[in-house]
Coordinates of C-alpha atoms in Angstrom, one line a residue:
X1 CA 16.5 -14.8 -25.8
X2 CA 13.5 -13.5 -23.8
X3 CA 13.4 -10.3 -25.4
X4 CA 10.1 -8.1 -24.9
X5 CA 8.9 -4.3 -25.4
X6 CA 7.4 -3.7 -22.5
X7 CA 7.5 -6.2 -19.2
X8 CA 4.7 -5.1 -16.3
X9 CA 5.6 -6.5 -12.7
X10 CA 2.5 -7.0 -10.9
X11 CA -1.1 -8.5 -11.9
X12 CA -3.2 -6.7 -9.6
X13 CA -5.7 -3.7 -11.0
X14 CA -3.1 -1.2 -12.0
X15 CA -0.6 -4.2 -13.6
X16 CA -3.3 -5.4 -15.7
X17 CA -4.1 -2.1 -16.9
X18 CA -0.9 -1.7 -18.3
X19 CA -0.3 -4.8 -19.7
X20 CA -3.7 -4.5 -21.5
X21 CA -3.1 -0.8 -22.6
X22 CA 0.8 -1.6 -23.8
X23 CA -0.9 -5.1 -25.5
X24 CA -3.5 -2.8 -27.3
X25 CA -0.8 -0.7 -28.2
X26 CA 1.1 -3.1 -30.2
X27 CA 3.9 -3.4 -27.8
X28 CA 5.0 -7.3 -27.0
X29 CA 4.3 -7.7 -23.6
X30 CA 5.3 -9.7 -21.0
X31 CA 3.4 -9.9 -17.3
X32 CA 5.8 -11.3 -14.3
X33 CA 3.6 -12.5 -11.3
X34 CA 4.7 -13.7 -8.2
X35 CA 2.1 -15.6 -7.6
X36 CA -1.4 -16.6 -10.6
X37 CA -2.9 -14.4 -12.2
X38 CA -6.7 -13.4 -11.2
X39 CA -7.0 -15.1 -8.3
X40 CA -8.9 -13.7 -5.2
X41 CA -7.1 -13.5 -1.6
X42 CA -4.0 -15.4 -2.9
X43 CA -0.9 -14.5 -4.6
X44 CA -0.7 -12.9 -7.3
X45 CA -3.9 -11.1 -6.9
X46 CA -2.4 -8.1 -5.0
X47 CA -4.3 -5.8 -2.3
X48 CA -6.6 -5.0 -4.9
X49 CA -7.5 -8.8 -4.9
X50 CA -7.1 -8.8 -1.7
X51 CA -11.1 -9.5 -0.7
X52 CA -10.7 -8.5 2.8
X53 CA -14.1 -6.4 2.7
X54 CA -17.7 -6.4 2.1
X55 CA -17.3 -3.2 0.4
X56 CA -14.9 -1.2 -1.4
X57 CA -15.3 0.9 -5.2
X58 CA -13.1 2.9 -7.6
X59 CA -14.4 6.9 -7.2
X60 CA -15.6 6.9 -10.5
X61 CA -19.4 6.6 -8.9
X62 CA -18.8 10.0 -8.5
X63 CA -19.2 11.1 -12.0
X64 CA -22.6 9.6 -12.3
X65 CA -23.9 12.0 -9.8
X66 CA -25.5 15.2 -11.5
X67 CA -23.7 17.5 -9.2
X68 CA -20.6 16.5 -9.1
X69 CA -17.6 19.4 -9.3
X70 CA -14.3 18.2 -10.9
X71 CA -12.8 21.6 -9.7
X72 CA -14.3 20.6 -5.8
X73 CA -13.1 17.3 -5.5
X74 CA -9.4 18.7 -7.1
X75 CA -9.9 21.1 -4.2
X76 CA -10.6 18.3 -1.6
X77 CA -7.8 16.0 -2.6
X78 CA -5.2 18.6 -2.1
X79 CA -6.9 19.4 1.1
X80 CA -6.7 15.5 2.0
X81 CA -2.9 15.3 0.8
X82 CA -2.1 18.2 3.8
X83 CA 0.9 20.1 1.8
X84 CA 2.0 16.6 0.8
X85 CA 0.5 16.5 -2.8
X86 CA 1.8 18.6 -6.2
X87 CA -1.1 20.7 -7.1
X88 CA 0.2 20.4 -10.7
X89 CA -0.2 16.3 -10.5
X90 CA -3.5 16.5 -8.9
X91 CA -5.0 18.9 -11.7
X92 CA -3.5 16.0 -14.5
X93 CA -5.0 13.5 -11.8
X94 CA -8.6 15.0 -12.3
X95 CA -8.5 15.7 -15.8
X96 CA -7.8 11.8 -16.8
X97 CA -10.8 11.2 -13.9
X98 CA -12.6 13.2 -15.8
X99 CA -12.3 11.5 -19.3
X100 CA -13.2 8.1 -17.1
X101 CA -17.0 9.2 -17.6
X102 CA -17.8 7.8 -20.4
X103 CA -16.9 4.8 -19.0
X104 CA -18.2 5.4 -15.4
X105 CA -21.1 3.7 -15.9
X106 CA -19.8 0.5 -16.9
X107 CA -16.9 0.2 -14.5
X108 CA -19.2 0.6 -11.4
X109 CA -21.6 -1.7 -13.1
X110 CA -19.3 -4.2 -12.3
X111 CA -19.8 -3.6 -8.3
X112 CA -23.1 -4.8 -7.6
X113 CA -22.1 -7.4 -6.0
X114 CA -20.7 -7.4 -2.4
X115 CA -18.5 -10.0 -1.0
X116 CA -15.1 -10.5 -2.2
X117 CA -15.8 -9.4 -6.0
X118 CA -15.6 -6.1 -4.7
X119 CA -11.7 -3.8 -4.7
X120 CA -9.8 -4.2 -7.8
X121 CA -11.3 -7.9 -8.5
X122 CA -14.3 -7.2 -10.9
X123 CA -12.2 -5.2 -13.1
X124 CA -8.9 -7.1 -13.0
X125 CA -11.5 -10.0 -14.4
X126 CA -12.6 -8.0 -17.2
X127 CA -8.9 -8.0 -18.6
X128 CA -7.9 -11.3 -17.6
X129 CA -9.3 -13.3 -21.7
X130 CA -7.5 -10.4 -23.0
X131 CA -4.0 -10.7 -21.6
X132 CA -4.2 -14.6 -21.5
X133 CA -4.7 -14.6 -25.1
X134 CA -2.0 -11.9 -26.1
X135 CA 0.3 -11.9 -23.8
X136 CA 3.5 -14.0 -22.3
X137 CA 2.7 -14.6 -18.2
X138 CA 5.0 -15.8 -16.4
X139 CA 3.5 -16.9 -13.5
X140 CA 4.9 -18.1 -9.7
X141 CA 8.2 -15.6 -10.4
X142 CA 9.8 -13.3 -8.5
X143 CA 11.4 -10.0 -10.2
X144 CA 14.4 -9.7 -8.2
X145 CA 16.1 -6.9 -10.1
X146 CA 15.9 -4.7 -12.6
X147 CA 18.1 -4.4 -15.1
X148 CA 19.3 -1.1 -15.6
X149 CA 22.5 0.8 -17.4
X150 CA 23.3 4.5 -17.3
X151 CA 20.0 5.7 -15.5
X152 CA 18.4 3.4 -18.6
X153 CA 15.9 0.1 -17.8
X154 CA 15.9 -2.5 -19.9
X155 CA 14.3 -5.5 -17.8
X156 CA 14.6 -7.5 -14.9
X157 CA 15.9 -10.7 -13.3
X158 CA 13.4 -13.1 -12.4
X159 CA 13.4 -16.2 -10.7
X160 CA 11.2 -19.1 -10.7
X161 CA 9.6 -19.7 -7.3
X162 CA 9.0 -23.7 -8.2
X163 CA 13.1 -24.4 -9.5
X164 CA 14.8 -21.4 -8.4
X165 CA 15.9 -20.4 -11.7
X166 CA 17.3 -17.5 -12.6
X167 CA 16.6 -15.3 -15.8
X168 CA 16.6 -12.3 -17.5
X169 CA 14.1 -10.7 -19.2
X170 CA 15.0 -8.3 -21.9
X171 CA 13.0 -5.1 -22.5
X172 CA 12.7 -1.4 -23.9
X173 CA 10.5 0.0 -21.0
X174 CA 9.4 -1.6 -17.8
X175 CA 6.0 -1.3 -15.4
X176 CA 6.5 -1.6 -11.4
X177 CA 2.6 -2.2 -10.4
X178 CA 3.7 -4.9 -7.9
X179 CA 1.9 -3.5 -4.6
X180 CA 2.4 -1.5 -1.3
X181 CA 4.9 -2.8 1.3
X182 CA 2.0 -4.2 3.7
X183 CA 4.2 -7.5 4.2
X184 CA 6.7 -5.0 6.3
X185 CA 4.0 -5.2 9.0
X186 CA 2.8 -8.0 11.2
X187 CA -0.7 -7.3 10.7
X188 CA -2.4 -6.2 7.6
X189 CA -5.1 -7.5 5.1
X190 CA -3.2 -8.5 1.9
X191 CA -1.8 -12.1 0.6
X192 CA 1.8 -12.9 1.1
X193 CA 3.2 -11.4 -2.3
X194 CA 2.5 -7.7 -1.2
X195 CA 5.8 -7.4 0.1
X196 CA 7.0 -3.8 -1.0
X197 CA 9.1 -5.1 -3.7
X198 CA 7.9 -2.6 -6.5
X199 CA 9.4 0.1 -4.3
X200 CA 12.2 -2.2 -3.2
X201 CA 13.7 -2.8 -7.2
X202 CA 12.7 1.2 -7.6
X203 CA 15.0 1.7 -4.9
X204 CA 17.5 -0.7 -5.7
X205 CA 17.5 0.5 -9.5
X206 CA 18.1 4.5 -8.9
X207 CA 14.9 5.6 -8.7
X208 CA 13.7 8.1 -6.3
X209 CA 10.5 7.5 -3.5
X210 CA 8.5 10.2 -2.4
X211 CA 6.0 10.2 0.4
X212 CA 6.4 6.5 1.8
X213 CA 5.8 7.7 5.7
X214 CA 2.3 8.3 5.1
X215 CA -0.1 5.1 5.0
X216 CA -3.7 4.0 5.4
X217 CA -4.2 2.0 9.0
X218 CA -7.1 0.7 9.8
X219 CA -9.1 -1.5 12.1
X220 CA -9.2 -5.0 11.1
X221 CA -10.4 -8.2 12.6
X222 CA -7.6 -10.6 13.0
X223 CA -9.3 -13.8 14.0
X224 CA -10.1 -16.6 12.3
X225 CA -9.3 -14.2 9.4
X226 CA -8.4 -11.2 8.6
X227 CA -10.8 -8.5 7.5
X228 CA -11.5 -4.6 7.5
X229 CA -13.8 -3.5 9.6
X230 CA -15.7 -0.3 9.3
X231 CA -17.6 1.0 12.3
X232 CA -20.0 3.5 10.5
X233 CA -22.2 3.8 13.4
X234 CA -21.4 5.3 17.2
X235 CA -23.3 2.1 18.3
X236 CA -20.4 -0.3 16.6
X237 CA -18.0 1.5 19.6
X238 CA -20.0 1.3 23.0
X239 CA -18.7 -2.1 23.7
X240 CA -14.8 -2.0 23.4
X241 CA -12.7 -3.7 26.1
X242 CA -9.9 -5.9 26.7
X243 CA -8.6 -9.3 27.4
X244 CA -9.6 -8.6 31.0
X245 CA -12.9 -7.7 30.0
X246 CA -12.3 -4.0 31.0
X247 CA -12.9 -0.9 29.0
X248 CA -10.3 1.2 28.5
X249 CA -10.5 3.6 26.0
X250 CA -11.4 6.7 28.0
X251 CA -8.1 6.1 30.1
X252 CA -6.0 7.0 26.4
X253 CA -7.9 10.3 26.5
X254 CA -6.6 13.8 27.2
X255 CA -8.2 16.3 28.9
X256 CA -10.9 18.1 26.8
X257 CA -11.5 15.3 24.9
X258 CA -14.5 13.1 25.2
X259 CA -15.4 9.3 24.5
X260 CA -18.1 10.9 22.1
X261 CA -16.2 13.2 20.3
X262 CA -13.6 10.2 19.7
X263 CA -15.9 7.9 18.6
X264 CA -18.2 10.5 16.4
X265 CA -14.9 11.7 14.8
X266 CA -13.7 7.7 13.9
X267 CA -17.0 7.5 11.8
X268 CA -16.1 10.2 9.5
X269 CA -12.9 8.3 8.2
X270 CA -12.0 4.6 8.7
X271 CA -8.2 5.7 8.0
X272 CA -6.4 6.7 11.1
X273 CA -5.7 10.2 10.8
X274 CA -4.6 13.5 13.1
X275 CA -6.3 16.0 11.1
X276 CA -9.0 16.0 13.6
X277 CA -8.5 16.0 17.4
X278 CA -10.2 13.1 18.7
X279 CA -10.4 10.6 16.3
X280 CA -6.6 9.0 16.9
X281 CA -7.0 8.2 20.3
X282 CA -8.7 4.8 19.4
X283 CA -6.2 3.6 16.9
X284 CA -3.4 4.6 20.1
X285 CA -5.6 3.5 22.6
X286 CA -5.8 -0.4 20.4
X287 CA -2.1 -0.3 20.1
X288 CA -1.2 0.4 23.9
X289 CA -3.6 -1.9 25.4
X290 CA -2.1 -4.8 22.9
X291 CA 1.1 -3.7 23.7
X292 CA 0.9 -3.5 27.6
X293 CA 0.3 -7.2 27.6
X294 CA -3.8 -6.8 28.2
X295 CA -4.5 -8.1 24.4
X296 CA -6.2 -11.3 23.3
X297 CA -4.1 -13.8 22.4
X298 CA -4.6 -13.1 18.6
X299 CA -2.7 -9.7 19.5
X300 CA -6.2 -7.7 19.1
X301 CA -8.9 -6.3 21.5
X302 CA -12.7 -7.0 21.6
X303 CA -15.6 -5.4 19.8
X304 CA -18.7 -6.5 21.2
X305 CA -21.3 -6.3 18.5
X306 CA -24.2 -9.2 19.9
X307 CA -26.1 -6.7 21.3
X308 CA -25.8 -4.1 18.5
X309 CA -29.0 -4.3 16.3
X310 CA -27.7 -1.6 13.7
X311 CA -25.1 -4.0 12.7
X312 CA -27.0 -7.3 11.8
X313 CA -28.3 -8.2 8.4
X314 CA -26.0 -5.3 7.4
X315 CA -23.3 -5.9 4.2
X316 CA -20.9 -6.2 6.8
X317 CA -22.5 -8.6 8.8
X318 CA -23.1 -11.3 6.1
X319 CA -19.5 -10.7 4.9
X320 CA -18.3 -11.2 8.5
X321 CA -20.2 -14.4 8.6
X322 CA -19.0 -15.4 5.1
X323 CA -15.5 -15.6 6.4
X324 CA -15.9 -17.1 9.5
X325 CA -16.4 -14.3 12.2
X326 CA -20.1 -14.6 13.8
X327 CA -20.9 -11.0 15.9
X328 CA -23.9 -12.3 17.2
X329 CA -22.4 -15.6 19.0
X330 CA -18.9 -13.6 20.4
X331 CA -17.2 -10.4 20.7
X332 CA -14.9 -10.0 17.4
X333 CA -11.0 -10.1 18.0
X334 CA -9.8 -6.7 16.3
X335 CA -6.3 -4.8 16.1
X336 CA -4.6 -2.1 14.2
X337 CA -3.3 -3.2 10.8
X338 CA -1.4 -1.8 7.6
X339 CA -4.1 -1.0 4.6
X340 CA -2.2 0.8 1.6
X341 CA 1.0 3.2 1.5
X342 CA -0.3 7.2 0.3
X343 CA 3.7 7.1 -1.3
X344 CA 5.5 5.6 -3.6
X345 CA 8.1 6.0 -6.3
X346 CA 8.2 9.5 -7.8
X347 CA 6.6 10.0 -11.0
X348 CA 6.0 12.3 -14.0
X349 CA 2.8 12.8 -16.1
X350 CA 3.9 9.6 -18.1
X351 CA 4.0 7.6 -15.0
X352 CA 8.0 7.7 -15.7
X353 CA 10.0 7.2 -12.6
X354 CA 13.4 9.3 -12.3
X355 CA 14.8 6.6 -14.3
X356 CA 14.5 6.0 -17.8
X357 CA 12.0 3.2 -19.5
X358 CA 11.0 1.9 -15.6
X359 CA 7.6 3.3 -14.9
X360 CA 5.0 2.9 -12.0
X361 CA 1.7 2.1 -11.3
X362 CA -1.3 1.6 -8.5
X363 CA 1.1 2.2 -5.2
X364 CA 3.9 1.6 -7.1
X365 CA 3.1 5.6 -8.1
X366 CA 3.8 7.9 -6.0
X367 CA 2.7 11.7 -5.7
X368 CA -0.9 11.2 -6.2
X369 CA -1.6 10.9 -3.0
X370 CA -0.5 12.8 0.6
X371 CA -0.7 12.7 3.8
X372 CA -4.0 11.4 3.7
X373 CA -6.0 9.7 0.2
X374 CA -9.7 9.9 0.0
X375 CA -12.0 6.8 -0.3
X376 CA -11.8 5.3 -3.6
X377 CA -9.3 7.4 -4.8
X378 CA -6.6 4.6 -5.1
X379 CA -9.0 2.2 -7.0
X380 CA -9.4 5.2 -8.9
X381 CA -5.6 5.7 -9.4
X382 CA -4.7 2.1 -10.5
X383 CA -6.9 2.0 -13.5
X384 CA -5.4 6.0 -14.7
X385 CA -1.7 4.7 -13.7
X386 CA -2.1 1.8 -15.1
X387 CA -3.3 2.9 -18.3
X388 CA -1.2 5.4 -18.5
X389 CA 2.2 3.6 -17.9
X390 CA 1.2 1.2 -20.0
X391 CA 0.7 4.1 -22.8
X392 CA 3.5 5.5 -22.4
X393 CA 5.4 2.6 -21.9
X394 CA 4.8 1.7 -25.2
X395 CA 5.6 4.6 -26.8
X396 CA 8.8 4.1 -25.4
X397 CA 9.4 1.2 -26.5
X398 CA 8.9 2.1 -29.8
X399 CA 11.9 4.4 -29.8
X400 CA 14.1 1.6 -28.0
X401 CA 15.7 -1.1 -28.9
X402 CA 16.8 -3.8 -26.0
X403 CA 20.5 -4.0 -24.7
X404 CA 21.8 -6.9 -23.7
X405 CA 23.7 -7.4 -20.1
X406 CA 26.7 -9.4 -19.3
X407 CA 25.4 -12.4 -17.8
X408 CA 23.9 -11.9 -14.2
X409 CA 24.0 -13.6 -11.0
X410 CA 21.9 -16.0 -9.7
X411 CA 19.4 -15.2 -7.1
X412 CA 18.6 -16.7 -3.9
X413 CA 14.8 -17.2 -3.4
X414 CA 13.1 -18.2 -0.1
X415 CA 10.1 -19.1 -2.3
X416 CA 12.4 -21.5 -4.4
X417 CA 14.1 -23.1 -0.8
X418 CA 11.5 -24.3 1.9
X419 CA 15.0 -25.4 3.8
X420 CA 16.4 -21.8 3.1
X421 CA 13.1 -20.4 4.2
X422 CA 13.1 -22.2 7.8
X423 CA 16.1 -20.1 8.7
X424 CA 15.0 -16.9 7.7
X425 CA 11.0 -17.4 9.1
X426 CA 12.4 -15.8 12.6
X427 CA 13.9 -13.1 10.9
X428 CA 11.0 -12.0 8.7
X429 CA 8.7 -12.5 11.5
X430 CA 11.2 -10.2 14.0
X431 CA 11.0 -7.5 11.4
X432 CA 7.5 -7.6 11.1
X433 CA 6.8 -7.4 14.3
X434 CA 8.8 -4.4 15.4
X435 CA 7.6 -2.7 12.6
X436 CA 4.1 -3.0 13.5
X437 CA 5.0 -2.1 17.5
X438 CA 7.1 0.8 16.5
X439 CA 6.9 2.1 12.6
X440 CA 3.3 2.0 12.1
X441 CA 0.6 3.8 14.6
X442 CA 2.3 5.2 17.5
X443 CA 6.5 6.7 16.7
X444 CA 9.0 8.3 18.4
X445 CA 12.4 8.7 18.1
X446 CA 12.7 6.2 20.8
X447 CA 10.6 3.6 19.3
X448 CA 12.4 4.5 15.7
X449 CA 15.9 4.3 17.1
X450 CA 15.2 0.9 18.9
X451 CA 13.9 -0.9 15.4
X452 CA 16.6 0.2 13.3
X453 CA 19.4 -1.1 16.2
X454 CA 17.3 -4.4 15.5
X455 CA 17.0 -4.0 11.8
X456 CA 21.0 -3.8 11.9
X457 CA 21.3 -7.0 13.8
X458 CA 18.7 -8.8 11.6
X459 CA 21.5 -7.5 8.8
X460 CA 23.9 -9.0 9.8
X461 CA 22.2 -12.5 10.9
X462 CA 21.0 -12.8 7.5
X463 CA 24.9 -12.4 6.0
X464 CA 25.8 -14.8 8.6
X465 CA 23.2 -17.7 7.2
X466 CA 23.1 -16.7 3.9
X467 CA 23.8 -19.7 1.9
X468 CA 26.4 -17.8 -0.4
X469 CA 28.9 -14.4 0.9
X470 CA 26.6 -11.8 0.2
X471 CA 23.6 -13.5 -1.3
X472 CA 20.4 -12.3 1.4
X473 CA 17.6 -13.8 -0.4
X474 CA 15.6 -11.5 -2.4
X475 CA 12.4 -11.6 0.1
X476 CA 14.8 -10.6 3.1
X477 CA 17.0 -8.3 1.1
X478 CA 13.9 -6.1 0.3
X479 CA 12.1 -5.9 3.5
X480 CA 15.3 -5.2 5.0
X481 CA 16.0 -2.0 2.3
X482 CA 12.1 -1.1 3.0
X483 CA 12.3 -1.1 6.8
X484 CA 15.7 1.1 6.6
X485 CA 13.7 3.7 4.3
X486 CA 10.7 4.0 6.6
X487 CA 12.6 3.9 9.5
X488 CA 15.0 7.1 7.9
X489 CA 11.8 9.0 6.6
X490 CA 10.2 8.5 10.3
X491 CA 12.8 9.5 11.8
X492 CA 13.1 12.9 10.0
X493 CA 9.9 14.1 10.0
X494 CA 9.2 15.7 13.2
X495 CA 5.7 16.2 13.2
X496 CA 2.0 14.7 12.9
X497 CA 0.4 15.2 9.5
X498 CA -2.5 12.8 8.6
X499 CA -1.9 9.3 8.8
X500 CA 1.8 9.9 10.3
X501 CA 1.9 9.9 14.1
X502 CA 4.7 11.2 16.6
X503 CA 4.0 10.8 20.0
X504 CA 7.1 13.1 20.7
X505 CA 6.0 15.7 18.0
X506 CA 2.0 15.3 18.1
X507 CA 0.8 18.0 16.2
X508 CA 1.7 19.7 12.4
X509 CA 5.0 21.6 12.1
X510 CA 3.8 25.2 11.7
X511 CA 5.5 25.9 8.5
X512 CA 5.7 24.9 4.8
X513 CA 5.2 21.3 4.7
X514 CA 8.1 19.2 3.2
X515 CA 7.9 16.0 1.6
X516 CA 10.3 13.6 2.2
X517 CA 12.2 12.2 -1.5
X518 CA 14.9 8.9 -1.1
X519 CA 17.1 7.4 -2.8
X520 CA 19.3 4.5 -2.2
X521 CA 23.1 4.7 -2.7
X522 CA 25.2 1.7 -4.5
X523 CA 26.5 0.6 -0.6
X524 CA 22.4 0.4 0.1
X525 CA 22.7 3.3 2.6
X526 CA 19.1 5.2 2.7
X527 CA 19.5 9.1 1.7
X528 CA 17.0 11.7 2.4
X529 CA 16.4 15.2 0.9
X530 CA 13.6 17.6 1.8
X531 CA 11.5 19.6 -1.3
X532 CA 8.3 21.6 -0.8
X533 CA 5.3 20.4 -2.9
X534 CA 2.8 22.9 -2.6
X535 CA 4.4 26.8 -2.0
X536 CA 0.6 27.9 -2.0
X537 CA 0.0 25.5 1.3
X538 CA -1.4 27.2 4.2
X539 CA -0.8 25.7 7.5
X540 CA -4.1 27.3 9.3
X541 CA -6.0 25.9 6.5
X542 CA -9.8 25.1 6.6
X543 CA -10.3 21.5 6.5
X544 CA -13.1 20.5 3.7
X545 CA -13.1 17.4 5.3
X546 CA -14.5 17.9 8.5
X547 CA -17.8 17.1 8.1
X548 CA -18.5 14.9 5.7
X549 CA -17.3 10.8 5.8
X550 CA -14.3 11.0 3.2
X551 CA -12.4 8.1 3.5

């Protein structure tokens, strides 16, 4: 019997913070990775492996500067989360920042170097002798559900990717730390295994999401590979045109607004975000250019950097050459792509979901973050979630003992069935697609209405070929549940707020901000309920933001 205390699904930053914190607790833990542990790029890793960026730091840096004001930056994350944060959650947020001091030092000694070794990789490496030596990995497997009785967790499913096993795993608490749902879109930065399945078993196990509409999007190159780019300079911009070799970013722009204000406004925040009034009309102006048939045929638009001196022998420069992208032979093929989800599944202080013994982690946690996340703040997050699920995680499992479940049934894995996978590559693909022309930068009702009449017929393909009644495979099954959610959370909130954007409801609702919280009933239908976060919010409120670069 694989019986364990705690069992943390994920091994990126915020999964092997837990699993180290629950190991150096005494608990007997096991870590479940879809893909091998500590690897950079490749599955397993997760975004925070990711190494899609020259750059990229946890904010601890901040707490070697003298100045720094604890009760400032509270004040400027709640400002960033636009009504879509608990104040309560950000004050707990800070104080664990806070203790991180000590330790400040050493953690960002870690980021010297630029390249790939920079996101969650330097300090996932830290942990990695640790965990190899105390705990059980099981690596290349898929948690495909959690196992969970009366509102109670007490493990998960798994299945081998290489024999298509299936398995439980017996525990007294359980971690989600498995990653945003960036494999929902078409284009984004991360390897294959950041699929949304941490909020997919949440969902699937009782647990309520909050939050989940608001994401980071940013520019990214997506030829020969795929990279963030950051244009930190107003020279980066003054050669942007399309497959036709035209310009066309002024004709996206309303009256009163200038190609200056746009472009000075974009090097504040990489993030796309409608808290100022300029600055989204690139990220639209990308995604209707692409989508009136005048992109490249990578699905992007061109940057021309070869006559842009502030850009050479810059960080990003090398790094672009480093992964195969010369600016100073050709223009650079760019588009609009999926960075990290603001939401996730709704916590406590403990980083305890709504139900019992499952807690989350990195982007599995949700509520930390609103409607827009400053820079380094999710870094920031996975070590504190992680350390703190892990914790508490432990605790409970000391107070626990496992239950057993009747035997389970097998689950279909695309991973396990190359044959199995050929039929379902169309699908995936279809899903991924509409979800990046009409869930992620520009929605409307329209554009919402039309993916989930596709989403329904994607349903009901994937019965259709299923290899057994009822069995979707787990991959399919999840991005299926995840593209439902977004879809039903877009679809209600009529307004623009930070990184959401609705072309038929452009600007904030004037009123109390309301964050959206779902839940997923046992026929899989998507429920919504409205709750205000912040009663204190002020919708004419002062933006701290404005003038400084914050994400």
């Amino acid at each position: 019997m694989n019986q364990f205390d705690v069992i943390v699904v994920g091994a990126g930053l915020a999964g092997v913070c837990a699993a180290r914190q629950a190991l150096q607790a005494g608990a007997k833990t096991a870590l479940v990775t879809k893909g091998w542990l500590g690897g950079i790029g490749i599955r397993g890793s997760g975004a925070s492996g990711c190494g899609a960026s020259e750059g990229g730091r946890p904010a601890f840096f901040r707490l070697l500067d003298k100045s720094f004001d604890a009760d400032n930056y509270r004040d400027k994350i709640i400002n960033a989360g636009l009504g879509m944060v608990e104040p309560d959650m950000v004050s707990f947020f800070m104080e664990e920042f806070v203790k991180m001091k000590s330790e400040a030092e050493e953690i960002m000694s870690c980021y010297q170097q630029p390249g790939p070794f920079s996101l969650g990789t330097p300090l996932v490496r830290t942990h990695l002798d640790f965990i190899r030596k105390h705990a059980k990995i099981y690596c290349q497997t898929t948690a495909a559900q959690l196992l969970v009785k009366d509102n109670v967790c007490s493990g998960t499913l798994c299945v081998d990717e290489s024999t298509g096993r299936t398995s439980p795993l017996y525990s007294k608490a359980v971690v989600l730390a498995a990653g945003g749902d960036a494999g929902l879109f078409s284009v984004n930065v991360h390897p294959e295994c950041v699929s949304g399945d941490g909020y997919a078993l949440g969902l699937k196990a009782g647990a309520e999401a909050i939050n989940l509409e608001f994401m980071q999007i940013f520019t990214m190159t997506t030829v020969p590979t795929r990279n963030l780019i950051h244009f930190a300079n107003a020279e980066y911009l003054s050669s942007l045109y399309n497959v036709e070799r035209k310009k066309f970013l002024s004709r996206y722009l309303p009256k009163g607004i200038s190609l200056n204000q746009c472009i000075r406004e974009n090097i504040l925040h990489a993030p796309f975000s409608v808290r100022d009034r300029a600055s989204r009309y690139l990220a639209i102006g990308i995604v209707k250019e692409i989508k009136a048939g005048r992109g490249t045929p990578s699905g992007g638009i061109y940057v021309d950097l070869r006559n842009c001196p502030s850009f050479r022998n810059t960080r990003q420069d090398h790094f672009f050459r480093y992964r195969g992208i010369d600016t100073s032979a050709h223009p650079v093929e760019v588009s609009m792509g999926f960075q990290c989800c603001n939401g996730g599944l709704r916590i406590n202080k403990k980083m305890e979901t709504t139900v019992a013994g499952l807690f989350a982690a990195g982007e599995n946690a949700g509520g930390l973050h609103g409607a827009d996340r400053l820079g380094g703040n999710m870094l920031a997050a996975c070590i504190i979630t992680g350390r703190i699920a892990g914790q508490h995680a432990a605790a409970c499992a000391q107070d626990r003992t496992c239950a057993e479940h009747p035997p389970c049934r097998p689950k279909q894995l695309l991973a396990a069935k190359p044959d199995l996978a050929k039929k379902y590559a169309r699908l995936i693909m279809e899903i991924r697609q509409s979800a990046w022309d009409n869930l992620l930068v520009i929605k409307s009702e329209s554009s919402i209405n039309q993916f989930l009449i596709l989403i329904d017929g994607i349903s009901e393909e994937a019965r259709k070929i299923a290899p057994s009644p009822g069995e979707v495979p787990v991959e399919v099954d999840n991005l299926l549940i995840l593209a439902k959610a977004l879809a039903k959370t877009s679809l209600e909130r009529k307004e623009s707020r930070g990184g959401f954007y609705r072309e038929d409801y452009p600007t904030p609702a004037k009123r109390t901000p309301e964050a959206h919280i779902l839940t997923l009933s046992e026929a899989s239908d998507v429920t919504l309920r409205k709750e205000v976060l912040d009663p204190q919010w002020n919708p004419d409120f002062k933006d701290m933001l404005d003038k400084e670069r914050w994400g």
